Amino acid sequence: MENNSVGLVKTQYVTFKDEFFFESGRVLNPITVAYETYGSLNEDKSNAILVCHALTGDHHAAGYNHPDDQKPGWWDNMIGPGKPLDTDKYFIISPNFLGSCFGTTGPASIDPATKEPYGLKFPVFTVKDMVKLQKRLIKYLGIEKLKTVIGGSMGGMQALEWAITFPEMVESVIPIATAGRITPMAVAFNTVARMSIMKDPNWNNGNYYGKTPPVDGLAIARMAGHITFLSDASFHKKFGRKYATLEGIYDFFGYFEVENYLRYNGYKFARNFDANSFLYIIKAMDIFDISYGYGSFEEAVGKIRCKTLFITFTSDFLFPNYQTEEIVDILSTLEREVTWENIESDYGHDAFLLEFDAQSDLIRNFLRNL
Amino acid sequence: MENNSVGLVKTQYVTFKDEFFFESGRVLNPITVAYETYGSLNEDKSNAILVCHALTGDHHAAGYNHPDDQKPGWWDNMIGPGKPLDTDKYFIISPNFLGSCFGTTGPASIDPATKEPYGLKFPVFTVKDMVKLQKRLIKYLGIEKLKTVIGGSMGGMQALEWAITFPEMVESVIPIATAGRITPMAVAFNTVARMSIMKDPNWNNGNYYGKTPPVDGLAIARMAGHITFLSDASFHKKFGRKYATLEGIYDFFGYFEVENYLRYNGYKFARNFDANSFLYIIKAMDIFDISYGYGSFEEAVGKIRCKTLFITFTSDFLFPNYQTEEIVDILSTLEREVTWENIESDYGHDAFLLEFDAQSDLIRNFLRNL
């Protein structure tokens, strides 16, 4: 364990017994939230930062859950003593979002009424629902205002949603590699993912708990998604046209290194993620649109009153830069305090997890000047 | 039927009894080729043009097979009296390529030895194999030299291969929206397609003839492919974020217009195409690399001696422009007669079938100046 690690961390759980109202009108209770915290809350409770994870991420963002863990949490290079999200200064809260499958209530959780997993009886949820549940957690921790809300991709959607829906509760937000609504092309990728899972006979209309889960369908869904995390340039750099075996170019079942990688990672993912949860989450991604409930996209963006730091990456084709530019333009016109950095990178959408140095100073300085 | 149509056309078939040697070393006979011709071969047999279709295309490029056909062949706006491929001047030959499923021998064809479809016993074939079979057809028609070979996408690969492998037989080639080898990102899309089909239980290791074919898997494969035919801009223009139904944004099974379109076209395709044939063809696409068998990519390109007209489209992300630029640069350095037009278009890869006006004059003038 390095010196600047948050060290051993225990995942915490809180169960809210009160009814939770979904944007759809559906109601559910109780709801449990899994979360981790790093650093200490100061006396006036003014140093809290909320970290929001992406599509298939979890609450374990930093440190180690067990002394023998090989890898730290997914954003360990960002969170720790002296790191950009400095645990000597800030109290970092990292929850697993609503509907995920790592401890927070979701489609794979047990419905107390039936003692069986919810499956497709789980309500369709939105990014706004995730944020409303996070608000419960924040209040439960005794916090009235967050120093910042930060996240990449779907994590960035949550950051945006916080600034729009609960403007009085955020001093700033840092949406990274994200958008106010995804492109129709991104919906198309989710279509392929959705169909792969739903057409896997083991999906069985969501009733696979206790039986064989739709591993093939979920693995293929992940492979399609994986394409969107990279870029044409990173595909070239990572794989080129290298064949996975020395021979076999004319072998019907032979394949390239890139296929080998996609298959391996697709199945690795599929063995550790709940297929229904995945379907619900990509649904939330598809229908996320900050303009819902407002007269226009501009009006929704206008609700953002706090300081904002937007970060994008030049080769990200899943969340193209023009989507952030549109928001930044609106905020600039409204004379809000907005900063936008479009980082030159070949890594595609994945850059938000890989371009550490470039983001590091931006975030550090932004927080210092709050 | 319009005035400048080639009118009623009958598909022709020729069966070659001689052994056909595949690039892999495998041997097969007999092999049948389905093809159509438009216009008349002149006396010195110097006016023949070969049209090569794309991935899932066929030999029916122009005119009507039946008087009650609602639509003409796929390149009818390009082929006919007075059209760029002018049937008053040229003799157009349009074959279904090796391994396809529209009349030319492929995996769904009956193996005379067993009286059953080849299925996975069919040899893996390459673009070079397709071209070698086309050469047999050309010779059979009594032609020694083609005025040009033209095609888009995988059709363009065939045009390129002709110029490299049989330089003495082509006066010119017109490769459109293509490359000398596909990108690893394109292979990744084919990976998703391949896995979707192979993991459909109905695929049954290729043994589905006479049973239920893997329609779901093939439909999903097509949906993944369809993403690559469009562009971010054309997705926006074609679909925006329009929902397919008036209500149902919180309906688990609700979906956007873009998903509706992909599903509809995916299944429409899957009901009319053989899944094994599709797998073999995307394999041929993956392993196509003009440098195979040569010391380098440059050396392979250097084999091209004829006049060339390359056409690309700015928003094509499946066959990025830099791939054609690379070939054009090599040819220019070698002082070959090369023309390249990069047409400004939002249509993505599909532009080769849609940007008719822009291509029309280019092709007409190129042929006039031969």
XYZ file of C-alpha atoms in Angstrom:
740
model
C 0.000 0.000 0.000
C 1.495 3.348 -1.031
C 1.943 6.244 1.377
C -0.771 8.364 -0.125
C -3.462 5.697 -0.019
C -6.577 6.075 2.091
C -5.692 2.573 3.278
C -8.232 0.030 4.432
C -11.813 1.095 3.845
C -15.042 -0.506 4.938
C -18.131 -0.252 2.777
C -21.037 1.163 4.790
C -24.738 0.578 4.320
C -27.753 2.621 5.290
C -31.347 1.585 4.804
C -34.007 4.240 4.336
C -37.382 2.977 5.445
C -39.413 5.924 4.153
C -41.144 5.636 0.821
C -38.999 6.654 -2.117
C -40.882 8.280 -4.982
C -39.480 7.589 -8.425
C -39.748 10.127 -11.257
C -42.115 7.658 -12.938
C -44.565 7.916 -10.038
C -43.682 4.478 -8.694
C -42.964 4.095 -5.004
C -40.535 1.745 -3.262
C -39.302 1.098 0.243
C -37.097 0.263 1.959
C -34.034 1.271 -0.065
C -30.479 0.504 0.982
C -27.476 2.522 -0.138
C -23.948 1.123 -0.145
C -21.249 3.787 0.147
C -17.748 4.517 1.223
C -16.269 7.663 2.729
C -12.680 8.827 2.774
C -11.284 11.628 4.970
C -13.187 13.354 7.773
C -16.120 15.691 7.805
C -15.063 19.011 9.349
C -16.937 20.689 12.146
C -19.107 22.999 10.051
C -19.697 20.171 7.568
C -18.480 22.273 4.665
C -15.819 19.990 3.194
C -17.933 17.186 1.697
C -17.404 16.052 -1.890
C -19.686 13.584 -3.636
C -18.076 11.206 -6.132
C -20.486 9.657 -8.645
C -19.517 6.499 -10.485
C -20.172 5.615 -14.118
C -22.457 3.036 -15.776
C -21.047 -0.153 -14.298
C -18.884 1.301 -11.557
C -19.282 1.011 -7.830
C -18.807 2.843 -4.538
C -15.332 1.461 -3.954
C -13.459 4.435 -5.372
C -10.301 4.458 -3.237
C -8.198 2.369 -0.891
C -8.528 -1.325 -0.183
C -11.437 -3.310 1.238
C -9.167 -6.173 2.276
C -5.460 -6.231 3.104
C -4.901 -8.780 0.346
C -6.707 -6.816 -2.418
C -4.512 -6.639 -5.503
C -6.015 -3.401 -6.761
C -7.270 -0.284 -5.023
C -10.623 1.402 -5.791
C -11.336 2.667 -9.309
C -10.337 6.316 -8.692
C -7.539 5.742 -6.235
C -5.152 7.985 -8.159
C -7.623 10.847 -7.647
C -8.615 10.264 -4.021
C -6.206 10.213 -1.046
C -3.898 12.304 1.106
C -2.350 15.016 -1.074
C -4.240 13.833 -4.160
C -6.593 16.096 -6.150
C -9.548 14.948 -4.043
C -7.396 15.429 -0.950
C -8.582 13.393 2.023
C -6.506 15.624 4.328
C -8.865 18.433 3.371
C -12.086 16.904 2.124
C -14.640 14.367 3.228
C -15.303 12.227 0.183
C -18.574 10.323 -0.154
C -18.825 7.639 -2.810
C -22.187 5.843 -3.054
C -23.244 2.993 -5.316
C -26.092 4.511 -7.307
C -29.743 3.473 -7.263
C -30.428 0.369 -9.321
C -26.840 -0.849 -9.483
C -25.903 -4.256 -8.164
C -23.136 -3.664 -5.644
C -25.127 -3.153 -2.471
C -27.554 -0.365 -3.280
C -31.103 -1.577 -3.937
C -31.672 -2.599 -7.533
C -33.458 -5.179 -9.701
C -31.400 -8.039 -8.210
C -32.305 -7.061 -4.631
C -34.839 -9.023 -2.645
C -38.359 -7.618 -2.698
C -39.463 -7.875 0.966
C -43.048 -8.485 -0.182
C -42.199 -11.662 -2.098
C -38.776 -12.586 -0.647
C -37.618 -12.904 -4.237
C -35.521 -10.575 -6.423
C -37.485 -7.688 -7.940
C -36.404 -8.499 -11.487
C -38.567 -6.554 -13.921
C -40.902 -5.482 -11.124
C -38.272 -2.945 -10.162
C -39.336 0.584 -11.177
C -37.630 2.193 -14.168
C -35.354 4.801 -12.604
C -33.679 7.916 -13.890
C -30.501 9.832 -13.171
C -32.710 12.265 -11.232
C -33.863 9.334 -9.066
C -30.223 8.406 -8.406
C -29.500 11.956 -7.341
C -32.601 12.136 -5.120
C -31.423 9.017 -3.333
C -27.936 10.493 -2.977
C -29.569 13.548 -1.395
C -31.104 11.282 1.248
C -27.650 9.900 1.984
C -26.130 13.384 2.221
C -28.876 14.550 4.607
C -28.432 11.359 6.633
C -24.740 12.228 6.981
C -25.820 15.637 8.314
C -24.582 17.582 5.309
C -26.536 20.525 3.878
C -24.203 21.597 1.116
C -21.599 19.793 -0.980
C -18.317 21.415 -1.891
C -18.547 19.698 -5.216
C -20.126 16.780 -7.045
C -17.733 15.099 -9.442
C -18.025 12.222 -11.872
C -17.282 11.025 -15.385
C -19.670 9.704 -18.032
C -22.877 8.695 -16.232
C -21.184 10.066 -13.091
C -21.043 13.411 -14.877
C -24.758 13.173 -15.623
C -25.363 12.876 -11.891
C -23.159 15.914 -11.250
C -25.135 17.919 -13.824
C -28.425 16.739 -12.390
C -27.349 17.801 -8.886
C -26.592 21.320 -10.101
C -29.954 21.581 -11.870
C -32.252 19.876 -9.374
C -30.668 20.873 -6.066
C -28.799 24.098 -6.887
C -28.907 25.223 -3.248
C -27.030 22.117 -2.144
C -23.930 22.358 -4.347
C -21.128 24.886 -4.223
C -19.807 23.525 -7.511
C -19.952 20.551 -9.880
C -17.335 18.865 -12.068
C -19.022 16.955 -14.923
C -16.428 15.003 -16.899
C -16.862 13.391 -20.349
C -20.603 13.701 -20.209
C -23.673 15.381 -21.707
C -27.102 16.725 -20.867
C -28.584 13.951 -22.990
C -26.893 11.252 -25.036
C -26.752 11.204 -28.824
C -29.001 8.956 -30.929
C -25.821 7.095 -31.899
C -25.170 6.321 -28.225
C -28.780 5.086 -27.961
C -28.041 2.849 -30.954
C -25.155 1.194 -29.107
C -27.450 0.662 -26.128
C -29.977 -0.868 -28.513
C -27.466 -3.519 -29.539
C -26.649 -4.134 -25.871
C -30.310 -4.368 -24.896
C -31.197 -6.722 -27.717
C -28.211 -8.989 -26.990
C -29.374 -9.480 -23.421
C -33.097 -9.729 -24.103
C -32.600 -12.271 -26.901
C -30.386 -14.494 -24.758
C -32.792 -17.319 -23.837
C -31.303 -17.359 -20.343
C -32.556 -13.838 -19.766
C -36.047 -15.347 -19.629
C -37.826 -12.006 -19.324
C -35.689 -11.117 -16.339
C -36.458 -14.286 -14.385
C -33.049 -15.904 -14.207
C -32.241 -15.590 -10.510
C -31.262 -18.945 -9.092
C -30.812 -20.216 -12.650
C -28.191 -19.665 -15.357
C -27.964 -15.925 -16.005
C -27.727 -14.497 -19.567
C -23.932 -14.374 -19.551
C -23.545 -14.527 -23.348
C -26.016 -11.705 -23.946
C -24.472 -9.509 -21.278
C -20.954 -10.230 -22.551
C -21.943 -9.204 -26.097
C -23.651 -6.091 -24.696
C -20.399 -5.208 -22.968
C -18.384 -5.798 -26.142
C -20.612 -3.321 -27.994
C -20.215 -0.868 -25.141
C -16.466 -1.352 -25.076
C -16.208 -0.070 -28.644
C -17.635 3.246 -27.461
C -15.102 3.589 -24.652
C -12.177 3.655 -27.093
C -11.378 5.633 -30.216
C -10.202 4.800 -33.693
C -6.718 5.907 -32.630
C -6.688 3.908 -29.397
C -7.864 0.789 -31.248
C -4.890 1.199 -33.573
C -2.448 1.745 -30.707
C -3.815 -0.981 -28.453
C -4.285 -3.756 -31.000
C -3.353 -2.797 -34.528
C -4.201 -5.711 -36.781
C -2.372 -8.282 -34.671
C -3.810 -11.766 -34.956
C -4.475 -13.554 -31.650
C -2.668 -16.680 -32.727
C 0.436 -17.239 -34.791
C -1.437 -19.120 -37.465
C -5.067 -19.486 -38.357
C -5.740 -16.567 -40.643
C -7.904 -18.948 -42.712
C -9.362 -20.659 -39.664
C -13.079 -19.975 -39.422
C -12.810 -19.670 -35.642
C -9.535 -17.731 -35.587
C -9.557 -14.104 -34.488
C -7.624 -10.914 -34.025
C -6.148 -9.588 -30.786
C -8.878 -6.958 -30.606
C -11.532 -9.686 -30.628
C -9.634 -11.627 -27.998
C -9.612 -8.541 -25.780
C -13.290 -7.748 -26.277
C -14.343 -11.333 -25.592
C -12.178 -11.638 -22.504
C -13.389 -8.389 -21.009
C -16.972 -8.974 -22.069
C -17.175 -12.281 -20.219
C -15.175 -11.039 -17.251
C -17.736 -8.260 -16.878
C -20.739 -10.498 -17.484
C -19.774 -12.850 -14.678
C -19.786 -9.969 -12.175
C -22.720 -7.795 -13.141
C -26.454 -8.321 -12.980
C -28.032 -8.306 -16.453
C -31.302 -6.721 -15.323
C -29.428 -4.017 -13.495
C -27.482 -3.342 -16.688
C -30.702 -3.067 -18.706
C -32.203 -0.626 -16.214
C -29.055 1.481 -16.098
C -28.719 1.823 -19.891
C -32.414 2.718 -19.926
C -31.659 5.493 -17.407
C -28.816 6.594 -19.664
C -31.044 6.618 -22.752
C -33.859 8.615 -21.192
C -31.598 11.044 -19.317
C -32.376 14.482 -20.720
C -31.928 17.516 -18.516
C -34.587 19.356 -20.502
C -37.393 17.014 -19.341
C -39.745 19.045 -17.167
C -38.385 22.358 -18.413
C -39.462 24.530 -21.312
C -36.193 23.940 -23.118
C -32.652 22.659 -22.833
C -31.526 26.262 -22.256
C -33.979 26.698 -19.413
C -32.704 23.519 -17.732
C -29.073 24.591 -18.056
C -30.081 27.994 -16.688
C -30.976 26.328 -13.391
C -27.269 25.761 -12.809
C -26.126 28.566 -10.505
C -22.959 27.094 -8.997
C -19.400 27.186 -10.300
C -18.753 24.493 -12.890
C -15.689 22.783 -14.273
C -16.395 20.779 -17.426
C -13.795 18.377 -18.757
C -13.997 16.635 -22.135
C -11.580 14.677 -24.307
C -11.010 15.348 -27.979
C -11.393 11.741 -29.181
C -14.512 10.889 -27.118
C -17.112 9.898 -29.727
C -19.653 8.573 -27.210
C -20.009 11.990 -25.584
C -18.897 14.315 -28.368
C -17.390 17.631 -27.251
C -20.093 19.697 -28.925
C -22.540 18.453 -26.297
C -20.526 20.060 -23.508
C -19.830 23.107 -25.668
C -23.579 23.662 -25.963
C -23.990 23.713 -22.171
C -20.916 25.884 -21.676
C -22.195 28.380 -24.267
C -25.519 28.690 -22.485
C -23.829 29.159 -19.112
C -21.432 31.721 -20.567
C -24.291 33.703 -22.068
C -25.930 33.686 -18.642
C -22.617 34.901 -17.194
C -22.246 31.974 -14.838
C -18.778 31.016 -13.616
C -17.924 28.235 -16.026
C -14.628 26.597 -16.950
C -14.270 24.055 -19.747
C -11.171 22.103 -20.642
C -11.156 19.971 -23.766
C -8.169 17.712 -23.166
C -6.279 16.476 -26.218
C -6.322 12.696 -25.932
C -6.424 9.619 -28.126
C -8.026 7.469 -25.445
C -11.628 8.176 -26.422
C -14.309 8.125 -23.757
C -12.090 6.019 -21.482
C -9.787 9.019 -21.162
C -11.677 10.163 -18.077
C -10.201 7.148 -16.279
C -6.811 7.270 -17.982
C -5.757 10.882 -18.520
C -4.947 11.362 -14.892
C -2.250 14.039 -15.041
C -4.181 16.341 -17.338
C -7.281 16.255 -15.132
C -5.407 16.297 -11.855
C -4.180 19.887 -11.850
C -7.439 21.194 -13.300
C -9.448 19.655 -10.467
C -6.941 20.580 -7.778
C -6.896 24.237 -8.845
C -10.638 24.408 -9.284
C -11.232 23.127 -5.746
C -8.540 25.416 -4.303
C -10.292 28.463 -5.774
C -13.759 27.636 -4.486
C -40.337 2.134 -65.343
C -38.450 5.307 -66.232
C -37.009 6.014 -69.648
C -33.399 5.587 -68.617
C -33.861 2.203 -66.975
C -32.181 -0.899 -68.289
C -35.665 -2.394 -68.028
C -36.340 -6.072 -67.403
C -33.240 -8.072 -66.553
C -32.769 -11.751 -66.109
C -30.240 -13.081 -63.631
C -27.853 -15.496 -65.345
C -25.955 -18.420 -63.894
C -22.794 -20.161 -64.929
C -21.332 -23.213 -63.266
C -17.589 -23.787 -63.396
C -16.786 -27.463 -63.082
C -13.005 -27.044 -62.772
C -11.431 -27.101 -59.362
C -11.304 -23.725 -57.682
C -8.297 -23.145 -55.456
C -8.887 -20.958 -52.437
C -6.158 -18.742 -50.979
C -6.256 -21.025 -47.929
C -5.229 -24.018 -50.029
C -8.694 -25.543 -49.952
C -10.255 -26.755 -53.191
C -13.890 -26.742 -54.238
C -15.910 -27.616 -57.324
C -18.265 -27.045 -58.951
C -18.857 -23.351 -58.274
C -21.820 -21.451 -59.647
C -21.835 -17.694 -60.195
C -25.037 -15.646 -60.382
C -24.668 -12.438 -62.364
C -26.464 -9.854 -64.406
C -25.273 -7.865 -67.378
C -26.531 -4.577 -68.746
C -25.720 -3.095 -72.143
C -23.857 -4.909 -74.919
C -20.320 -6.086 -75.296
C -18.723 -4.327 -78.282
C -16.942 -6.161 -81.041
C -13.409 -5.804 -79.691
C -14.675 -6.559 -76.187
C -13.144 -3.392 -74.816
C -16.180 -1.828 -73.130
C -16.742 -4.153 -70.171
C -17.119 -2.775 -66.665
C -17.257 -4.946 -63.587
C -19.500 -3.791 -60.730
C -18.698 -5.305 -57.314
C -21.293 -5.281 -54.577
C -20.773 -4.658 -50.869
C -20.991 -6.944 -47.824
C -24.613 -8.014 -48.055
C -25.419 -6.834 -51.556
C -26.227 -8.865 -54.629
C -25.831 -9.029 -58.387
C -29.121 -7.269 -59.074
C -27.647 -3.793 -59.528
C -29.994 -2.270 -62.116
C -33.401 -2.647 -63.733
C -36.178 -4.986 -62.723
C -36.277 -8.776 -62.471
C -40.074 -8.841 -62.655
C -42.513 -6.355 -64.191
C -44.209 -5.956 -60.802
C -41.010 -5.242 -58.824
C -41.502 -2.158 -56.678
C -37.831 -1.221 -56.617
C -35.047 -1.459 -59.193
C -31.577 -2.903 -58.505
C -29.397 -1.320 -55.809
C -27.330 0.927 -58.109
C -30.004 1.746 -60.649
C -29.288 5.466 -60.459
C -25.727 4.723 -61.563
C -26.377 2.131 -64.294
C -28.513 2.682 -67.406
C -28.779 4.544 -70.705
C -27.140 7.959 -70.270
C -26.239 7.259 -66.650
C -22.630 7.370 -65.344
C -22.209 3.657 -66.067
C -23.811 4.235 -69.441
C -25.327 1.083 -70.910
C -25.378 2.755 -74.341
C -21.584 2.708 -74.198
C -20.550 0.018 -71.732
C -21.207 -3.622 -71.052
C -21.785 -3.861 -67.317
C -21.197 -7.140 -65.477
C -22.519 -7.477 -61.949
C -21.837 -10.817 -60.229
C -22.874 -12.025 -56.788
C -19.553 -12.632 -55.060
C -18.162 -15.943 -53.851
C -19.671 -17.094 -50.591
C -22.727 -14.852 -50.706
C -26.217 -16.324 -50.617
C -27.977 -14.992 -53.698
C -27.093 -17.611 -56.255
C -23.315 -17.809 -56.186
C -21.966 -20.821 -54.318
C -21.611 -20.234 -50.598
C -22.025 -21.906 -47.213
C -25.793 -22.325 -47.754
C -25.276 -24.075 -51.105
C -25.711 -27.803 -51.465
C -22.523 -29.807 -51.241
C -22.853 -32.341 -54.099
C -20.921 -34.883 -52.037
C -23.433 -34.938 -49.187
C -26.527 -33.399 -50.828
C -26.659 -31.097 -47.802
C -25.641 -27.462 -47.336
C -21.919 -26.942 -46.797
C -22.398 -24.990 -43.592
C -19.060 -24.678 -41.802
C -17.472 -27.165 -44.203
C -17.303 -24.329 -46.711
C -13.737 -23.021 -47.075
C -12.873 -19.673 -45.503
C -12.586 -17.359 -48.496
C -10.909 -14.028 -49.066
C -11.507 -10.973 -51.225
C -8.767 -12.345 -53.475
C -10.784 -15.543 -53.871
C -13.825 -13.484 -54.846
C -11.770 -11.678 -57.456
C -10.270 -14.908 -58.784
C -13.772 -16.268 -59.289
C -14.815 -13.037 -61.007
C -11.845 -13.491 -63.336
C -13.242 -16.882 -64.352
C -16.541 -15.211 -65.171
C -14.844 -12.466 -67.185
C -12.842 -15.031 -69.186
C -15.980 -17.084 -69.703
C -17.631 -13.990 -71.184
C -14.665 -13.746 -73.559
C -13.227 -10.595 -72.034
C -9.481 -10.083 -71.611
C -9.439 -6.608 -70.151
C -11.934 -4.584 -68.126
C -12.457 -0.885 -68.768
C -12.898 -0.479 -65.056
C -13.784 -2.308 -61.854
C -15.984 -0.267 -59.569
C -17.494 -0.819 -56.131
C -18.057 0.680 -52.707
C -17.046 -0.658 -49.308
C -16.302 -4.373 -49.739
C -16.956 -3.749 -53.452
C -14.085 -1.269 -53.327
C -11.863 -3.929 -51.764
C -12.546 -6.124 -54.777
C -11.686 -3.243 -57.119
C -8.395 -2.701 -55.273
C -7.628 -6.420 -55.307
C -8.234 -6.569 -59.063
C -5.726 -3.788 -59.661
C -3.113 -5.481 -57.481
C -3.589 -9.135 -58.440
C -4.514 -8.854 -62.120
C -2.986 -5.511 -63.188
C -2.866 -6.620 -66.828
C -6.623 -7.140 -66.908
C -7.810 -3.707 -65.752
C -7.590 -0.397 -67.571
C -8.699 1.357 -64.388
C -10.364 0.843 -61.009
C -12.741 2.984 -58.948
C -12.567 1.984 -55.257
C -15.197 3.886 -53.264
C -15.395 4.263 -49.467
C -12.941 1.468 -48.891
C -9.481 0.552 -47.614
C -6.553 -1.788 -48.157
C -7.347 -3.358 -44.782
C -9.964 -2.475 -42.218
C -9.257 -0.767 -38.904
C -9.157 -2.675 -35.601
C -12.297 -0.705 -34.670
C -14.082 -2.153 -37.699
C -12.929 -5.626 -36.615
C -14.424 -4.859 -33.189
C -17.832 -4.226 -34.751
C -17.513 -7.508 -36.633
C -16.645 -9.172 -33.328
C -19.967 -8.071 -31.849
C -21.743 -9.306 -34.982
C -19.933 -12.638 -34.944
C -20.575 -13.259 -31.259
C -24.271 -12.350 -31.598
C -24.735 -14.987 -34.259
C -22.542 -17.673 -32.727
C -24.166 -17.322 -29.305
C -27.685 -17.600 -30.730
C -28.597 -21.199 -29.793
C -30.309 -21.560 -33.174
C -26.976 -21.071 -34.913
C -26.062 -24.529 -33.614
C -22.498 -24.431 -34.910
C -23.777 -23.628 -38.371
C -26.174 -26.570 -38.566
C -29.506 -24.805 -38.784
C -30.561 -25.616 -42.337
C -34.042 -27.076 -42.398
C -34.500 -25.825 -38.826
C -35.058 -22.392 -37.269
C -32.175 -20.168 -38.331
C -30.439 -17.790 -35.871
C -32.627 -14.818 -36.771
C -32.135 -12.963 -33.460
C -28.364 -13.259 -33.578
C -28.196 -12.177 -37.202
C -30.579 -9.263 -36.550
C -28.419 -8.021 -33.669
C -25.316 -8.443 -35.840
C -26.974 -6.259 -38.450
C -27.933 -3.643 -35.869
C -24.280 -3.380 -34.798
C -23.281 -3.107 -38.445
C -25.914 -0.492 -39.115
C -24.285 1.844 -36.593
C -21.150 1.817 -38.727
C -23.041 2.731 -41.896
C -24.210 6.054 -40.440
C -22.471 8.943 -38.723
C -23.049 10.930 -35.567
C -24.551 13.680 -37.734
C -26.819 11.378 -39.730
C -28.079 9.758 -36.519
C -29.055 13.225 -35.312
C -30.734 14.145 -38.591
C -32.510 10.838 -39.116
C -33.779 10.214 -35.584
C -32.847 12.907 -33.109
C -34.068 11.812 -29.691
C -37.601 11.083 -30.858
C -39.341 8.424 -28.818
C -41.046 5.645 -30.798
C -44.306 5.980 -28.913
C -46.150 8.985 -27.551
C -45.877 7.779 -23.991
C -43.779 5.203 -22.245
C -40.615 7.070 -21.343
C -40.688 5.147 -18.024
C -41.809 1.908 -19.664
C -39.089 -0.725 -19.343
C -39.859 -1.972 -22.850
C -40.329 1.451 -24.455
C -37.793 2.701 -26.952
C -36.595 5.516 -29.153
C -37.185 5.914 -32.874
C -33.560 4.989 -33.554
C -34.052 1.652 -31.787
C -37.268 1.066 -33.684
C -35.400 1.615 -36.946
C -32.466 -0.616 -36.031
C -34.728 -3.438 -34.873
C -36.959 -3.241 -37.932
C -34.068 -3.241 -40.367
C -32.131 -5.817 -38.386
C -34.943 -8.349 -38.570
C -35.852 -7.486 -42.147
C -32.274 -8.267 -43.075
C -32.035 -11.391 -40.919
C -35.040 -12.979 -42.606
C -33.373 -12.671 -46.020
C -29.736 -13.460 -45.446
C -27.929 -16.637 -44.550
C -26.187 -16.367 -41.160
C -23.251 -18.614 -42.103
C -22.712 -16.648 -45.285
C -22.668 -13.470 -43.191
C -20.065 -14.947 -40.834
C -17.836 -15.999 -43.729
C -18.148 -12.618 -45.412
C -17.246 -10.583 -42.313
C -14.327 -12.975 -41.844
C -13.218 -12.133 -45.402
C -13.581 -8.458 -44.517
C -11.528 -8.842 -41.326
C -8.653 -10.717 -42.931
C -8.557 -8.603 -46.100
C -5.153 -6.961 -46.159
C -3.583 -6.101 -49.477
C -0.117 -6.422 -47.933
C -0.482 -10.191 -47.345
C 1.997 -11.940 -49.571
C 4.013 -8.782 -50.203
C 6.948 -7.342 -48.343
C 4.950 -4.336 -47.235
C 1.760 -2.360 -47.717
C 3.722 -0.014 -50.011
C 4.909 -2.911 -52.146
C 1.322 -4.157 -52.559
C 0.033 -0.732 -53.540
C 2.952 -0.443 -55.969
C 1.467 -3.345 -57.940
C -1.311 -1.005 -59.047
C -0.366 0.219 -62.519
C -3.718 1.293 -63.916
C -5.514 4.613 -63.581
C -7.391 4.934 -60.311
C -10.247 7.061 -59.047
C -10.651 6.899 -55.277
C -13.779 8.319 -53.660
C -14.231 8.762 -49.908
C -16.718 10.606 -47.703
C -15.732 12.938 -44.896
C -18.001 11.416 -42.219
C -17.240 7.746 -42.968
C -15.856 6.383 -39.685
C -15.911 2.723 -40.770
C -13.422 3.394 -43.579
C -11.689 6.551 -42.370
C -10.320 8.831 -45.100
C -6.726 8.461 -43.902
C -6.785 4.866 -45.138
C -7.379 5.987 -48.708
C -4.988 8.908 -48.271
C -2.248 6.421 -47.415
C -2.802 4.513 -50.660
C -3.087 7.681 -52.710
C 0.159 9.016 -51.229
C 2.016 5.851 -52.178
C 0.603 5.936 -55.720
C 1.462 9.629 -56.075
C 5.026 9.015 -54.955
C 5.239 6.285 -57.598
C 3.856 8.805 -60.126
C 0.875 6.673 -61.006
C -2.227 8.355 -62.463
C -4.327 8.702 -59.345
C -7.359 10.843 -58.560
C -8.902 11.094 -55.108
C -12.073 12.930 -54.177
C -13.027 13.238 -50.524
C -16.684 14.188 -50.749
C -18.095 16.356 -47.973
C -21.035 14.380 -46.612
C -22.858 13.784 -43.329
C -24.143 10.369 -44.411
C -21.209 8.371 -43.065
C -20.220 5.148 -44.792
C -23.681 4.861 -46.377
C -22.838 7.936 -48.453
C -21.514 5.711 -51.224
C -25.106 4.624 -51.843
C -26.680 8.018 -51.165
C -24.410 10.790 -52.451
C -25.323 10.097 -56.030
C -24.867 13.534 -57.629
C -21.430 14.116 -56.154
C -20.127 10.760 -57.391
C -21.920 10.811 -60.690
C -19.912 13.487 -62.498
C -16.645 12.217 -61.065
C -17.226 8.735 -62.431
C -18.626 9.948 -65.748
C -15.609 12.193 -66.378
C -13.121 9.588 -65.237
C -14.542 7.018 -67.669
C -14.694 9.561 -70.515
C -10.997 10.310 -70.111
C -9.830 6.696 -70.142
